[in-house]
C-alpha cells in the first residue's frame, strides 16, 4: 500500500518537510533540575529525527519558573537555557530533521511546590484536579507575561530552531484565559470571546514582533475542552480565525484540559482518530496550515486524513514513542515492521512517576543505553517461555548473532498476553503479540511449542546461556473455604468456553485484571459482582483506563463492592466485610480469583544444578507488567 499523500513535500514558511507526520510536543522529564537539556534527551530526540518524521515539536518548554509544570520541565527562561537548547537543536539538525520548540506557562495547572512561586491564572478559581487556588493576574502582570513569551520565543530563534509553537491548549495559562471554564474575569481580559482572546493574541503579536515576519510561529489549541462550560468547537473556530489574522502561521488542533485529562491521551477504549473532526472544522475556517492529532496510530489513517482534506499535517505522538522509525518504515511500505502502539498510556503513568517510558519499546528513554550490537562471540542460547518477554529476548539475542531456541510448554506462543487481548478493546495487544512472533521468526529463532524444557534436555543440549521467562502463576490466597477446584483463575476464566462458567459470577479482586475480566464477562451476558478491598476498582491502572473501564462496568450493570474484604467462601456464597459490617452474598454459580500473581520459578532449581549462565526476567523474576518484561528481556539479551 503506497501512501500517496503522506510523503508529499510541505512547508510552513521556511519550515519545509518531506513527510506530513510530525512529532507533537510530549513531556519527558529528561531535563535536569535546572531545566537544561540532558544527554538522555538528545539521544531520545535524535532517534526520532533519524526515523524520518517531517519535523519535531520539542516538549513544552517553560518561559518562567513561575510557570513550571514539573521539577524536570525543560526551560527557556535564561540565556543559559538558550545555549543548552542549541545543543539539542544541532543534534536534531545533524540527524537531518527540522525542529520546533513549544513555549508554555502552566498557569493554574501546577503547584507552588513545583514553581517556588504562587500559582497564577485568569481568576482565583482552582483547577478541579488541583487543590491550590491561583492568584488572579493583574493587567500589569499580564503584560509582563506577554513579554516573557516574546523573550522565550527570541531565545528559541537564537538557539537555532526552525520555528516556535505557542502553547494555548490543555488548560495551561493561555488556554485558561481563552476558556470560560477558567476565566471568570469582568475586565478587558475576560467576559466575551473578544476579551478572553486578548491575552493570547497579545502574546502572539509580541512573539511575532520578536522573531520577525519569516520565522514560523504555530499556535496549539484545545478546540474542545470536553468539560461543561468550556471551549467547544464553535468558539474555537472563531479563535482560530483571530489567531490566523494576527500572524499565526499554522494551528495545531488538540483538545481537553486537566479536568478532562482522561481523554487528553485517548486510551484503547476510545476510537482511533477521536479529535480529527476538530482539525477538519478548524481547517474549513482558516487559510493557514492545520495539524491534526488524536490517537492516530497508523500511517494509513494519517494519509487518509490528508487525502480527504481534513488537515495538512498529522501529529503521531505515542506512536513515535513506540516506534521512532515509523515514518521511514511507512515510506518503504514495511507496515508489518512498525511496532504498534497499544494506547495503554503507560507512557503517561511512567511520566508521572518519573520519566517517560513505553510499554512496547524498551529503548524509549534508554536510547543511550540499549544499543543493538553484534555479540563478540556467538553463543548457543535457550529461552524458556514464549510470552512477550521470552519472545523479545529471543529476537534481540538472535539479531546479535546468537543461535537461539525458544521453548514454550503450551501449544501457543504469547503467554498471558494472548489472554490479555481478549477483554473488550484490547485487541491491540494481540496485534503487538503477532509483531513479536513475526520478529522472532524473521530473526531466525527456533520456536518450539508443546515442549517443556527439562533437566535432561539441558544436560544433553547444554546451552551456553539461558533466559528464564516462564511468567507468573495466579496467587492462591488463604481464604477460609477456598477448597481446590472451587474457583477459577482469571486465565482459566478467559480461556474457558463461556457456557462452562455459569451465569452469576463473583470476581474476587477488582484491580485492573479483575475489572477487565468482569468487563469481558458482563459484555458476554453474565451477571457479575466484583469484590475489591480498596475504595475503587482498577486503582492500579493509569487514570485514563480506570475512568473508561469503571464507566463500562457501571453501564453494563456490574455490581462493584469496594472497600470490601472477603472473609470466607463456599459453593455459591461468600462472606464479606465492609464498613457497615459483615454479610453473606449468595446465588453465585462461579467464582473467579483475580488477587494477583506470583513468579513461576519452578524450573530454576534444575537450572542452577546445571551451572549454566541464567538470567531471570519478567514475571518469572517478579510479577508485574508487559513493560517490565520487555525491558528486562532486552537488557538480558544485550548482556549475553
Coordinates of C-alpha atoms in Angstrom, one line a residue:
X1 CA 0.0 0.0 0.0
X2 CA 1.6 3.3 -1.1
X3 CA 0.8 6.4 0.9
X4 CA 0.4 9.0 -1.9
X5 CA -0.3 12.0 0.4
X6 CA 1.8 11.4 3.5
X7 CA 5.1 11.9 1.7
X8 CA 4.3 14.9 -0.4
X9 CA 6.6 17.8 0.5
X10 CA 5.1 20.6 2.5
X11 CA 6.2 23.8 4.2
X12 CA 5.2 26.2 6.9
X13 CA 7.1 29.3 5.7
X14 CA 10.8 28.3 5.9
X15 CA 9.9 25.1 7.8
X16 CA 10.0 22.6 4.9
X17 CA 9.5 18.9 5.3
X18 CA 9.4 15.8 3.2
X19 CA 6.9 13.9 5.4
X20 CA 3.5 15.1 6.7
X21 CA 3.9 13.1 10.0
X22 CA 5.0 15.4 12.8
X23 CA 6.1 14.6 16.3
X24 CA 4.0 16.6 18.8
X25 CA 5.3 18.1 22.0
X26 CA 5.3 15.4 24.7
X27 CA 6.8 15.9 28.1
X28 CA 9.6 13.5 29.1
X29 CA 11.1 14.8 32.4
X30 CA 14.5 14.1 30.9
X31 CA 15.8 17.7 31.5
X32 CA 18.0 18.5 34.5
X33 CA 16.5 20.0 37.7
X34 CA 17.7 23.4 36.3
X35 CA 15.7 22.9 33.1
X36 CA 18.7 22.2 30.9
X37 CA 18.9 19.7 28.1
X38 CA 20.4 16.3 29.1
X39 CA 22.3 13.7 27.0
X40 CA 19.4 11.4 27.5
X41 CA 17.1 14.0 25.9
X42 CA 19.4 14.5 23.0
X43 CA 19.5 10.7 22.3
X44 CA 15.7 10.4 22.6
X45 CA 15.0 13.2 20.1
X46 CA 17.8 12.2 17.7
X47 CA 16.4 8.7 17.4
X48 CA 13.1 10.2 16.2
X49 CA 14.9 12.7 13.9
X50 CA 16.6 9.8 12.2
X51 CA 13.3 7.9 11.8
X52 CA 12.0 10.1 9.0
X53 CA 9.5 12.4 10.8
X54 CA 8.6 15.6 9.0
X55 CA 9.7 17.7 11.9
X56 CA 9.8 17.5 15.7
X57 CA 8.0 19.6 18.3
X58 CA 10.1 19.7 21.4
X59 CA 8.1 19.1 24.6
X60 CA 6.6 22.1 26.3
X61 CA 9.4 24.4 27.4
X62 CA 8.9 26.8 30.3
X63 CA 9.2 30.6 29.9
X64 CA 9.4 31.3 33.6
X65 CA 10.0 29.3 36.8
X66 CA 6.6 30.7 37.9
X67 CA 5.0 28.6 35.2
X68 CA 6.9 25.3 35.5
X69 CA 4.7 22.3 35.3
X70 CA 7.1 19.8 36.8
X71 CA 10.5 19.8 38.6
X72 CA 12.2 18.5 35.5
X73 CA 10.5 20.6 32.8
X74 CA 12.7 21.8 30.0
X75 CA 13.2 25.6 30.3
X76 CA 14.0 28.5 28.0
X77 CA 13.9 31.3 30.6
X78 CA 17.6 32.4 30.5
X79 CA 20.4 32.7 28.0
X80 CA 22.0 29.7 29.7
X81 CA 18.9 27.7 28.7
X82 CA 19.4 29.1 25.1
X83 CA 22.9 27.6 25.0
X84 CA 21.7 24.3 26.3
X85 CA 18.8 24.1 23.9
X86 CA 21.1 24.8 21.0
X87 CA 22.9 21.5 21.7
X88 CA 19.6 19.6 21.2
X89 CA 18.7 21.6 18.1
X90 CA 22.1 21.0 16.5
X91 CA 21.9 17.2 17.2
X92 CA 18.4 17.0 15.5
X93 CA 19.7 19.1 12.5
X94 CA 22.7 16.8 12.2
X95 CA 20.3 13.9 12.0
X96 CA 18.6 15.6 9.1
X97 CA 15.4 16.8 10.7
X98 CA 13.8 20.1 11.5
X99 CA 12.8 21.1 15.0
X100 CA 10.2 23.5 16.5
X101 CA 10.2 24.4 20.2
X102 CA 6.9 24.8 22.1
X103 CA 6.9 27.5 24.8
X104 CA 4.5 27.4 27.7
X105 CA 3.4 28.7 31.1
X106 CA 1.4 26.2 33.2
X107 CA -0.8 28.7 34.9
X108 CA -3.1 27.2 37.4
X109 CA -2.2 23.6 36.4
X110 CA 0.8 23.3 38.6
X111 CA 1.7 23.9 42.2
X112 CA 3.7 26.3 44.3
X113 CA 5.8 23.3 45.5
X114 CA 7.0 22.9 41.9
X115 CA 7.4 26.5 40.9
X116 CA 8.6 28.0 44.1
X117 CA 6.1 30.8 43.5
X118 CA 2.4 31.3 44.0
X119 CA 0.5 29.9 41.1
X120 CA -1.4 32.3 38.8
X121 CA -4.4 32.3 36.5
X122 CA -7.1 34.5 35.0
X123 CA -9.3 34.1 38.1
X124 CA -9.0 32.8 41.6
X125 CA -10.6 29.6 40.6
X126 CA -8.7 26.4 41.2
X127 CA -8.4 23.6 38.6
X128 CA -10.7 20.7 39.5
X129 CA -7.8 18.3 39.6
X130 CA -5.7 20.6 41.9
X131 CA -6.2 21.9 45.4
X132 CA -4.5 25.3 45.0
X133 CA -6.3 28.5 44.2
X134 CA -4.3 30.7 41.8
X135 CA -3.7 34.3 42.2
X136 CA -5.7 36.4 39.7
X137 CA -3.2 38.2 37.4
X138 CA -3.4 41.9 37.2
X139 CA -3.3 43.7 33.8
X140 CA 0.2 44.8 34.5
X141 CA 1.3 41.2 35.3
X142 CA -0.3 40.0 32.1
X143 CA 1.8 42.5 30.2
X144 CA 4.9 41.1 31.9
X145 CA 3.9 37.6 30.8
X146 CA 3.4 38.8 27.2
X147 CA 7.0 40.0 27.2
X148 CA 8.1 36.7 28.8
X149 CA 6.5 34.8 25.9
X150 CA 8.2 37.1 23.5
X151 CA 11.6 36.8 25.2
X152 CA 11.3 33.0 25.2
X153 CA 10.5 32.9 21.5
X154 CA 13.5 35.1 20.8
X155 CA 15.7 32.6 22.7
X156 CA 14.2 29.7 20.7
X157 CA 15.2 31.5 17.5
X158 CA 18.7 32.3 18.7
X159 CA 19.2 28.7 19.7
X160 CA 18.7 27.8 16.0
X161 CA 15.3 26.2 16.0
X162 CA 13.2 26.2 12.8
X163 CA 10.1 27.6 14.4
X164 CA 8.3 28.2 17.7
X165 CA 4.9 26.9 18.9
X166 CA 2.9 28.9 21.5
X167 CA 1.0 26.6 23.8
X168 CA -2.6 27.8 24.0
X169 CA -4.1 24.4 24.8
X170 CA -4.7 21.8 27.5
X171 CA -5.8 24.2 30.2
X172 CA -2.4 25.9 30.7
X173 CA -2.2 29.7 31.1
X174 CA -3.1 31.0 27.7
X175 CA -5.8 28.3 27.3
X176 CA -7.2 29.2 30.7
X177 CA -7.7 32.8 29.5
X178 CA -9.4 31.6 26.3
X179 CA -11.9 29.4 28.2
X180 CA -15.0 30.5 30.1
X181 CA -14.4 27.3 32.1
X182 CA -11.5 29.0 33.9
X183 CA -11.7 32.7 33.0
X184 CA -14.3 34.4 35.2
X185 CA -12.9 38.0 34.8
X186 CA -15.0 41.0 34.0
X187 CA -12.3 43.4 32.8
X188 CA -10.7 43.7 29.4
X189 CA -9.2 40.1 29.7
X190 CA -12.5 38.3 30.5
X191 CA -16.1 38.0 29.6
X192 CA -17.0 37.7 25.9
X193 CA -14.7 35.9 23.4
X194 CA -13.1 39.1 22.1
X195 CA -11.9 39.9 25.6
X196 CA -10.9 36.4 26.5
X197 CA -8.7 36.1 23.4
X198 CA -6.9 39.3 24.2
X199 CA -4.0 37.9 26.2
X200 CA -3.3 35.1 23.8
X201 CA -3.4 37.5 20.9
X202 CA -1.1 39.9 22.6
X203 CA 1.3 37.1 23.3
X204 CA 1.2 36.0 19.7
X205 CA 1.8 39.5 18.4
X206 CA 4.7 40.1 20.8
X207 CA 6.2 36.7 19.7
X208 CA 5.8 37.7 16.1
X209 CA 7.5 41.1 16.7
X210 CA 10.4 39.4 18.5
X211 CA 11.1 36.7 15.9
X212 CA 10.3 38.7 12.7
X213 CA 7.9 38.0 9.8
X214 CA 9.7 35.0 8.3
X215 CA 10.2 32.8 11.4
X216 CA 7.4 30.1 11.6
X217 CA 5.0 30.7 14.6
X218 CA 2.5 27.9 15.4
X219 CA -0.3 28.0 17.9
X220 CA -1.7 24.9 19.7
X221 CA -5.4 24.9 20.7
X222 CA -7.8 22.8 22.6
X223 CA -10.6 23.1 20.1
X224 CA -12.9 21.3 22.5
X225 CA -12.2 21.1 26.2
X226 CA -14.8 18.3 26.8
X227 CA -16.0 20.0 30.1
X228 CA -19.3 21.7 30.8
X229 CA -18.9 25.4 30.3
X230 CA -15.6 25.0 28.5
X231 CA -14.4 25.7 25.0
X232 CA -16.3 24.0 22.2
X233 CA -15.6 23.8 18.5
X234 CA -17.9 26.7 17.6
X235 CA -15.9 29.3 19.7
X236 CA -12.6 27.7 18.8
X237 CA -13.3 28.2 15.1
X238 CA -13.6 31.9 15.8
X239 CA -10.4 31.9 17.9
X240 CA -8.6 30.1 15.1
X241 CA -9.7 32.8 12.6
X242 CA -8.5 35.5 15.0
X243 CA -5.1 33.9 15.5
X244 CA -4.6 33.4 11.8
X245 CA -5.4 37.1 11.2
X246 CA -2.9 38.1 13.9
X247 CA 0.1 36.3 12.5
X248 CA -0.1 32.6 13.3
X249 CA 1.5 30.5 10.5
X250 CA -0.2 27.2 11.5
X251 CA -2.6 25.8 14.0
X252 CA -2.0 22.6 15.9
X253 CA -5.5 21.4 16.9
X254 CA -5.7 19.3 20.1
X255 CA -8.4 19.0 22.8
X256 CA -9.1 18.8 26.6
X257 CA -7.7 20.3 29.7
X258 CA -6.7 18.8 33.1
X259 CA -10.3 18.3 34.1
X260 CA -10.9 16.2 31.0
X261 CA -7.5 14.6 31.2
X262 CA -9.0 11.1 30.9
X263 CA -9.4 11.9 27.2
X264 CA -6.4 14.1 26.6
X265 CA -4.3 10.9 25.8
X266 CA -7.1 8.7 24.3
X267 CA -6.6 5.1 25.5
X268 CA -7.7 2.0 23.7
X269 CA -11.2 2.4 24.9
X270 CA -11.5 5.5 22.7
X271 CA -11.9 5.3 18.9
X272 CA -8.8 6.0 16.7
X273 CA -8.8 9.5 15.3
X274 CA -11.1 10.8 18.0
X275 CA -10.1 14.5 17.6
X276 CA -9.8 14.6 13.8
X277 CA -13.2 16.2 13.3
X278 CA -11.9 19.2 15.3
X279 CA -9.0 19.8 12.9
X280 CA -11.3 19.4 9.9
X281 CA -13.7 22.1 11.3
X282 CA -10.8 24.5 12.0
X283 CA -9.3 23.9 8.5
X284 CA -12.6 24.9 7.0
X285 CA -12.4 28.3 8.8
X286 CA -8.8 29.3 8.1
X287 CA -6.4 29.5 5.2
X288 CA -3.2 28.6 7.1
X289 CA -1.9 25.0 7.6
X290 CA -3.7 22.9 10.2
X291 CA -2.1 20.0 12.2
X292 CA -4.4 17.2 13.4
X293 CA -4.0 15.0 16.4
X294 CA -6.0 12.3 18.3
X295 CA -5.0 8.7 18.7
X296 CA -3.6 8.3 15.2
X297 CA -1.7 5.0 15.4
X298 CA -1.4 4.0 11.8
X299 CA 0.2 5.9 8.9
X300 CA -2.7 4.7 6.7
X301 CA -5.1 6.8 8.8
X302 CA -2.7 9.8 8.6
X303 CA -2.6 9.5 4.9
X304 CA -6.4 9.3 4.6
X305 CA -6.8 12.5 6.8
X306 CA -4.6 14.4 4.4
X307 CA -6.1 12.9 1.3
X308 CA -9.6 13.9 2.4
X309 CA -8.5 17.5 3.2
X310 CA -9.0 17.1 7.0
X311 CA -5.6 18.5 7.8
X312 CA -2.3 19.4 6.2
X313 CA -0.1 17.6 8.7
X314 CA -0.8 14.8 11.3
X315 CA 0.7 14.5 14.8
X316 CA 1.5 10.9 15.8
X317 CA 2.8 11.2 19.4
X318 CA 2.6 7.9 21.3
X319 CA 3.0 6.0 18.0
X320 CA 6.5 7.6 17.7
X321 CA 7.3 6.7 21.3
X322 CA 6.5 3.1 20.3
X323 CA 8.5 3.3 17.0
X324 CA 10.7 6.2 16.2
X325 CA 11.2 4.7 12.7
X326 CA 7.5 4.6 11.9
X327 CA 7.7 7.2 9.1
X328 CA 10.6 5.6 7.3
X329 CA 9.0 2.1 7.6
X330 CA 5.8 3.6 6.2
X331 CA 7.6 5.3 3.3
X332 CA 9.2 1.9 2.4
X333 CA 5.9 0.1 2.7
X334 CA 7.1 -2.1 5.6
X335 CA 3.9 -1.7 7.7
X336 CA 4.3 -5.1 9.4
X337 CA 7.6 -4.0 10.8
X338 CA 6.1 -1.0 12.6
X339 CA 5.9 -1.5 16.4
X340 CA 2.3 -1.0 17.2
X341 CA 1.3 1.5 19.9
X342 CA -1.1 -0.1 22.4
X343 CA -2.6 3.2 23.5
X344 CA -2.2 1.7 27.0
X345 CA -0.9 5.0 28.4
X346 CA 1.9 3.5 30.4
X347 CA 3.9 6.3 28.9
X348 CA 1.8 8.8 30.9
X349 CA 1.9 6.6 34.0
X350 CA 5.7 6.4 33.9
X351 CA 6.0 10.1 33.2
X352 CA 4.0 10.9 36.3
X353 CA 6.2 8.6 38.4
X354 CA 9.5 9.9 37.0
X355 CA 10.5 9.7 33.3
X356 CA 8.6 8.7 30.2
X357 CA 8.9 5.1 29.0
X358 CA 7.0 2.9 26.5
X359 CA 5.4 -0.5 27.1
X360 CA 6.3 -1.9 23.7
X361 CA 9.7 -0.1 23.1
X362 CA 12.2 -0.6 25.9
X363 CA 14.6 1.8 24.0
X364 CA 12.4 4.8 24.6
X365 CA 14.3 6.9 27.2
X366 CA 17.1 4.4 27.0
X367 CA 18.5 5.2 23.6
X368 CA 21.9 5.8 25.0
X369 CA 21.9 2.5 27.0
X370 CA 20.1 -0.1 24.9
X371 CA 22.1 -0.3 21.6
X372 CA 21.8 -3.4 19.5
X373 CA 25.3 -4.6 18.6
X374 CA 26.7 -7.9 17.4
X375 CA 27.9 -10.2 20.1
X376 CA 31.7 -10.5 20.5
X377 CA 31.3 -14.3 20.4
X378 CA 28.1 -16.0 19.2
X379 CA 26.6 -18.4 21.8
X380 CA 24.1 -21.2 22.0
X381 CA 21.2 -19.5 23.8
X382 CA 18.0 -21.1 25.1
X383 CA 14.9 -19.1 26.2
X384 CA 12.4 -20.9 28.4
X385 CA 8.9 -19.3 28.0
X386 CA 7.1 -18.0 24.9
X387 CA 5.4 -14.9 26.4
X388 CA 6.2 -11.4 25.4
X389 CA 9.4 -11.3 27.5
X390 CA 10.7 -14.6 26.1
X391 CA 9.9 -13.6 22.5
X392 CA 11.6 -10.2 22.9
X393 CA 14.7 -11.7 24.5
X394 CA 15.0 -14.4 21.8
X395 CA 14.6 -11.8 19.0
X396 CA 17.3 -9.5 20.3
X397 CA 19.7 -12.3 21.1
X398 CA 19.3 -13.8 17.6
X399 CA 19.8 -10.4 16.0
X400 CA 23.1 -10.1 17.9
X401 CA 24.3 -13.3 16.2
X402 CA 23.5 -15.9 18.8
X403 CA 21.9 -19.3 18.0
X404 CA 18.6 -19.1 19.8
X405 CA 16.0 -21.7 20.6
X406 CA 12.8 -20.8 22.5
X407 CA 10.8 -23.4 24.4
X408 CA 7.1 -23.0 25.2
X409 CA 5.3 -25.8 27.0
X410 CA 1.8 -24.8 25.7
X411 CA 0.7 -25.2 22.1
X412 CA 0.6 -21.4 21.6
X413 CA 3.0 -18.6 21.9
X414 CA 2.2 -15.4 23.7
X415 CA 1.7 -16.5 27.4
X416 CA -0.7 -14.4 29.3
X417 CA -0.6 -11.6 26.6
X418 CA -2.7 -13.9 24.4
X419 CA -5.4 -13.8 27.1
X420 CA -4.8 -10.0 27.8
X421 CA -6.1 -9.4 24.3
X422 CA -9.5 -11.0 25.0
X423 CA -11.3 -8.3 27.1
X424 CA -13.1 -5.6 25.0
X425 CA -11.0 -3.1 23.2
X426 CA -7.7 -4.8 24.0
X427 CA -7.3 -6.4 20.6
X428 CA -4.2 -4.1 20.1
X429 CA -2.4 -6.5 22.5
X430 CA -2.9 -9.3 20.0
X431 CA -1.6 -7.1 17.3
X432 CA 1.6 -6.5 19.2
X433 CA 1.9 -10.2 20.0
X434 CA 1.7 -11.0 16.3
X435 CA 4.5 -8.5 15.8
X436 CA 6.7 -10.1 18.4
X437 CA 6.2 -13.6 17.0
X438 CA 6.9 -12.4 13.5
X439 CA 10.1 -10.6 14.5
X440 CA 11.4 -13.7 16.3
X441 CA 10.8 -15.9 13.3
X442 CA 12.4 -13.3 11.0
X443 CA 15.5 -13.2 13.3
X444 CA 16.0 -16.9 12.9
X445 CA 14.8 -18.0 16.3
X446 CA 13.8 -21.7 16.5
X447 CA 10.4 -21.7 18.1
X448 CA 9.4 -24.9 19.8
X449 CA 5.8 -25.1 21.2
X450 CA 4.4 -28.0 23.1
X451 CA 7.8 -28.5 24.5
X452 CA 8.7 -28.3 28.2
X453 CA 12.4 -27.7 28.8
X454 CA 13.6 -30.5 31.2
X455 CA 16.8 -31.1 33.1
X456 CA 17.6 -34.0 30.8
X457 CA 17.3 -31.7 27.7
X458 CA 19.6 -29.2 29.4
X459 CA 22.2 -31.8 30.1
X460 CA 22.2 -33.2 26.6
X461 CA 21.7 -29.9 24.7
X462 CA 23.9 -27.8 27.0
X463 CA 23.2 -24.2 26.1
X464 CA 25.9 -21.7 27.0
X465 CA 23.3 -19.1 28.2
X466 CA 19.8 -19.4 29.3
X467 CA 17.0 -16.8 29.7
X468 CA 14.2 -17.9 32.1
X469 CA 10.9 -16.2 31.0
X470 CA 8.3 -18.6 32.5
X471 CA 6.0 -15.9 33.6
X472 CA 3.7 -16.0 36.7
X473 CA 1.2 -18.2 38.3
X474 CA -2.1 -17.0 39.8
X475 CA -1.9 -16.2 43.5
X476 CA -4.0 -18.5 45.6
X477 CA -4.9 -16.6 48.8
X478 CA -5.5 -18.3 52.2
X479 CA -9.3 -17.7 52.4
X480 CA -11.4 -20.0 54.6
X481 CA -13.4 -22.3 52.5
X482 CA -11.5 -21.9 49.3
X483 CA -11.0 -25.5 48.5
X484 CA -9.1 -26.8 45.5
X485 CA -11.2 -26.5 42.3
X486 CA -13.8 -24.2 43.8
X487 CA -12.5 -21.1 42.0
X488 CA -11.1 -20.4 38.5
X489 CA -8.1 -18.1 37.9
X490 CA -8.5 -15.2 35.6
X491 CA -6.5 -17.0 33.0
X492 CA -8.8 -20.0 33.2
X493 CA -11.9 -17.8 33.0
X494 CA -10.7 -16.1 29.9
X495 CA -9.7 -19.3 28.2
X496 CA -12.8 -21.4 29.1
X497 CA -15.9 -21.8 27.0
X498 CA -18.4 -19.2 28.2
X499 CA -21.2 -21.8 28.7
X500 CA -19.0 -23.6 31.3
X501 CA -18.6 -20.6 33.6
X502 CA -22.1 -20.3 34.9
X503 CA -24.4 -17.2 34.8
X504 CA -23.9 -15.5 38.1
X505 CA -20.2 -14.9 38.7
X506 CA -18.3 -13.5 41.7
X507 CA -14.9 -11.9 40.9
X508 CA -12.6 -11.6 43.9
X509 CA -10.2 -8.7 43.3
X510 CA -11.1 -5.5 41.4
X511 CA -7.7 -4.4 40.3
X512 CA -7.1 -3.8 36.6
X513 CA -7.1 -7.5 35.8
X514 CA -10.2 -8.3 37.8
X515 CA -12.0 -5.3 36.3
X516 CA -11.2 -6.3 32.8
X517 CA -12.4 -9.9 33.2
X518 CA -15.6 -8.5 34.7
X519 CA -16.0 -6.2 31.7
X520 CA -15.5 -9.2 29.3
X521 CA -17.9 -11.5 31.1
X522 CA -20.6 -8.9 31.6
X523 CA -20.4 -7.9 27.9
X524 CA -21.0 -11.6 27.2
X525 CA -24.2 -11.5 29.1
X526 CA -23.0 -12.8 32.5
X527 CA -24.2 -11.2 35.8
X528 CA -21.0 -10.2 37.6
X529 CA -20.2 -9.0 41.1
X530 CA -16.7 -7.7 41.9
X531 CA -15.3 -7.6 45.4
X532 CA -12.4 -5.2 45.9
X533 CA -10.8 -4.2 49.3
X534 CA -9.7 -0.8 48.0
X535 CA -12.1 2.1 47.7
X536 CA -12.1 2.0 43.9
X537 CA -11.8 -0.7 41.2
X538 CA -8.9 -0.6 38.6
X539 CA -6.9 1.6 41.0
X540 CA -3.6 0.1 39.7
X541 CA -4.3 1.4 36.2
X542 CA -3.4 4.8 34.8
X543 CA -6.3 7.2 35.2
X544 CA -7.4 7.2 31.6
X545 CA -8.0 3.4 31.6
X546 CA -9.6 3.4 35.1
X547 CA -12.0 6.1 34.0
X548 CA -13.4 4.3 31.0
X549 CA -13.2 0.8 32.4
X550 CA -15.2 1.9 35.5
X551 CA -17.8 3.6 33.3
X552 CA -18.1 0.4 31.2
X553 CA -18.6 -1.8 34.3
X554 CA -21.4 0.5 35.7
X555 CA -23.1 0.8 32.3
X556 CA -23.1 -3.0 32.0
X557 CA -24.7 -3.4 35.4
X558 CA -21.7 -5.0 37.2
X559 CA -22.1 -4.8 40.9
X560 CA -18.9 -3.2 42.4
X561 CA -18.4 -3.9 46.1
X562 CA -15.4 -1.6 47.0
X563 CA -13.8 -1.2 50.5
X564 CA -14.9 -4.9 50.9
X565 CA -12.9 -7.8 52.2
X566 CA -13.6 -11.5 51.6
X567 CA -13.8 -13.4 54.9
X568 CA -15.0 -16.8 53.7
X569 CA -16.2 -18.6 50.5
X570 CA -18.0 -21.7 49.7
X571 CA -20.2 -23.3 47.0
X572 CA -22.5 -20.5 45.8
X573 CA -21.7 -18.0 48.6
X574 CA -19.1 -15.6 50.0
X575 CA -18.9 -13.8 53.4
X576 CA -17.6 -10.3 53.0
X577 CA -16.9 -7.4 55.4
X578 CA -17.3 -3.7 54.5
X579 CA -17.5 -0.6 56.7
X580 CA -21.1 -1.4 57.5
X581 CA -20.3 -4.8 58.8
X582 CA -20.3 -8.5 57.7
X583 CA -22.8 -10.0 55.3
X584 CA -23.3 -13.1 53.2
X585 CA -23.5 -13.0 49.4
X586 CA -25.4 -15.8 47.8
X587 CA -26.6 -17.1 44.4
X588 CA -23.3 -17.5 42.6
X589 CA -22.5 -20.4 40.4
X590 CA -19.0 -19.4 39.5
X591 CA -16.0 -17.9 41.4
X592 CA -13.1 -16.2 39.8
X593 CA -9.9 -15.2 41.6
X594 CA -8.1 -12.0 40.5
X595 CA -5.9 -11.5 43.5
X596 CA -2.5 -11.1 41.9
X597 CA 0.2 -13.4 40.7
X598 CA 3.5 -14.9 41.9
X599 CA 6.6 -15.7 39.9
X600 CA 6.8 -19.1 38.2
X601 CA 10.4 -20.2 39.1
X602 CA 9.7 -23.9 39.1
X603 CA 12.5 -24.7 36.6
X604 CA 15.0 -22.6 38.4
X605 CA 16.3 -25.2 40.8
X606 CA 17.1 -27.6 38.0
X607 CA 18.8 -24.8 36.1
X608 CA 21.0 -23.9 39.0
X609 CA 22.2 -27.5 39.2
X610 CA 23.4 -27.4 35.6
X611 CA 25.6 -24.4 36.3
X612 CA 24.5 -22.6 33.1
X613 CA 24.6 -18.8 32.9
X614 CA 21.0 -18.0 33.6
X615 CA 19.1 -14.7 33.6
X616 CA 15.6 -14.5 35.0
X617 CA 13.3 -11.9 33.5
X618 CA 9.7 -10.5 33.6
X619 CA 7.1 -12.1 35.8
X620 CA 9.4 -15.1 36.5
X621 CA 11.5 -12.6 38.4
X622 CA 8.7 -10.5 39.9
X623 CA 5.0 -10.4 38.8
X624 CA 4.5 -7.0 37.1
X625 CA 3.5 -5.9 33.6
X626 CA 4.5 -6.2 30.0
X627 CA 6.7 -3.1 30.1
X628 CA 9.0 -4.5 32.7
X629 CA 9.1 -7.9 31.0
X630 CA 10.2 -6.4 27.7
X631 CA 12.7 -4.1 29.2
X632 CA 14.4 -6.9 31.2
X633 CA 14.3 -9.1 28.1
X634 CA 16.2 -6.5 26.0
X635 CA 18.7 -5.9 28.8
X636 CA 19.2 -9.7 29.3
X637 CA 19.7 -10.3 25.6
X638 CA 22.2 -7.4 25.3
X639 CA 24.2 -8.8 28.2
X640 CA 24.9 -12.2 26.7

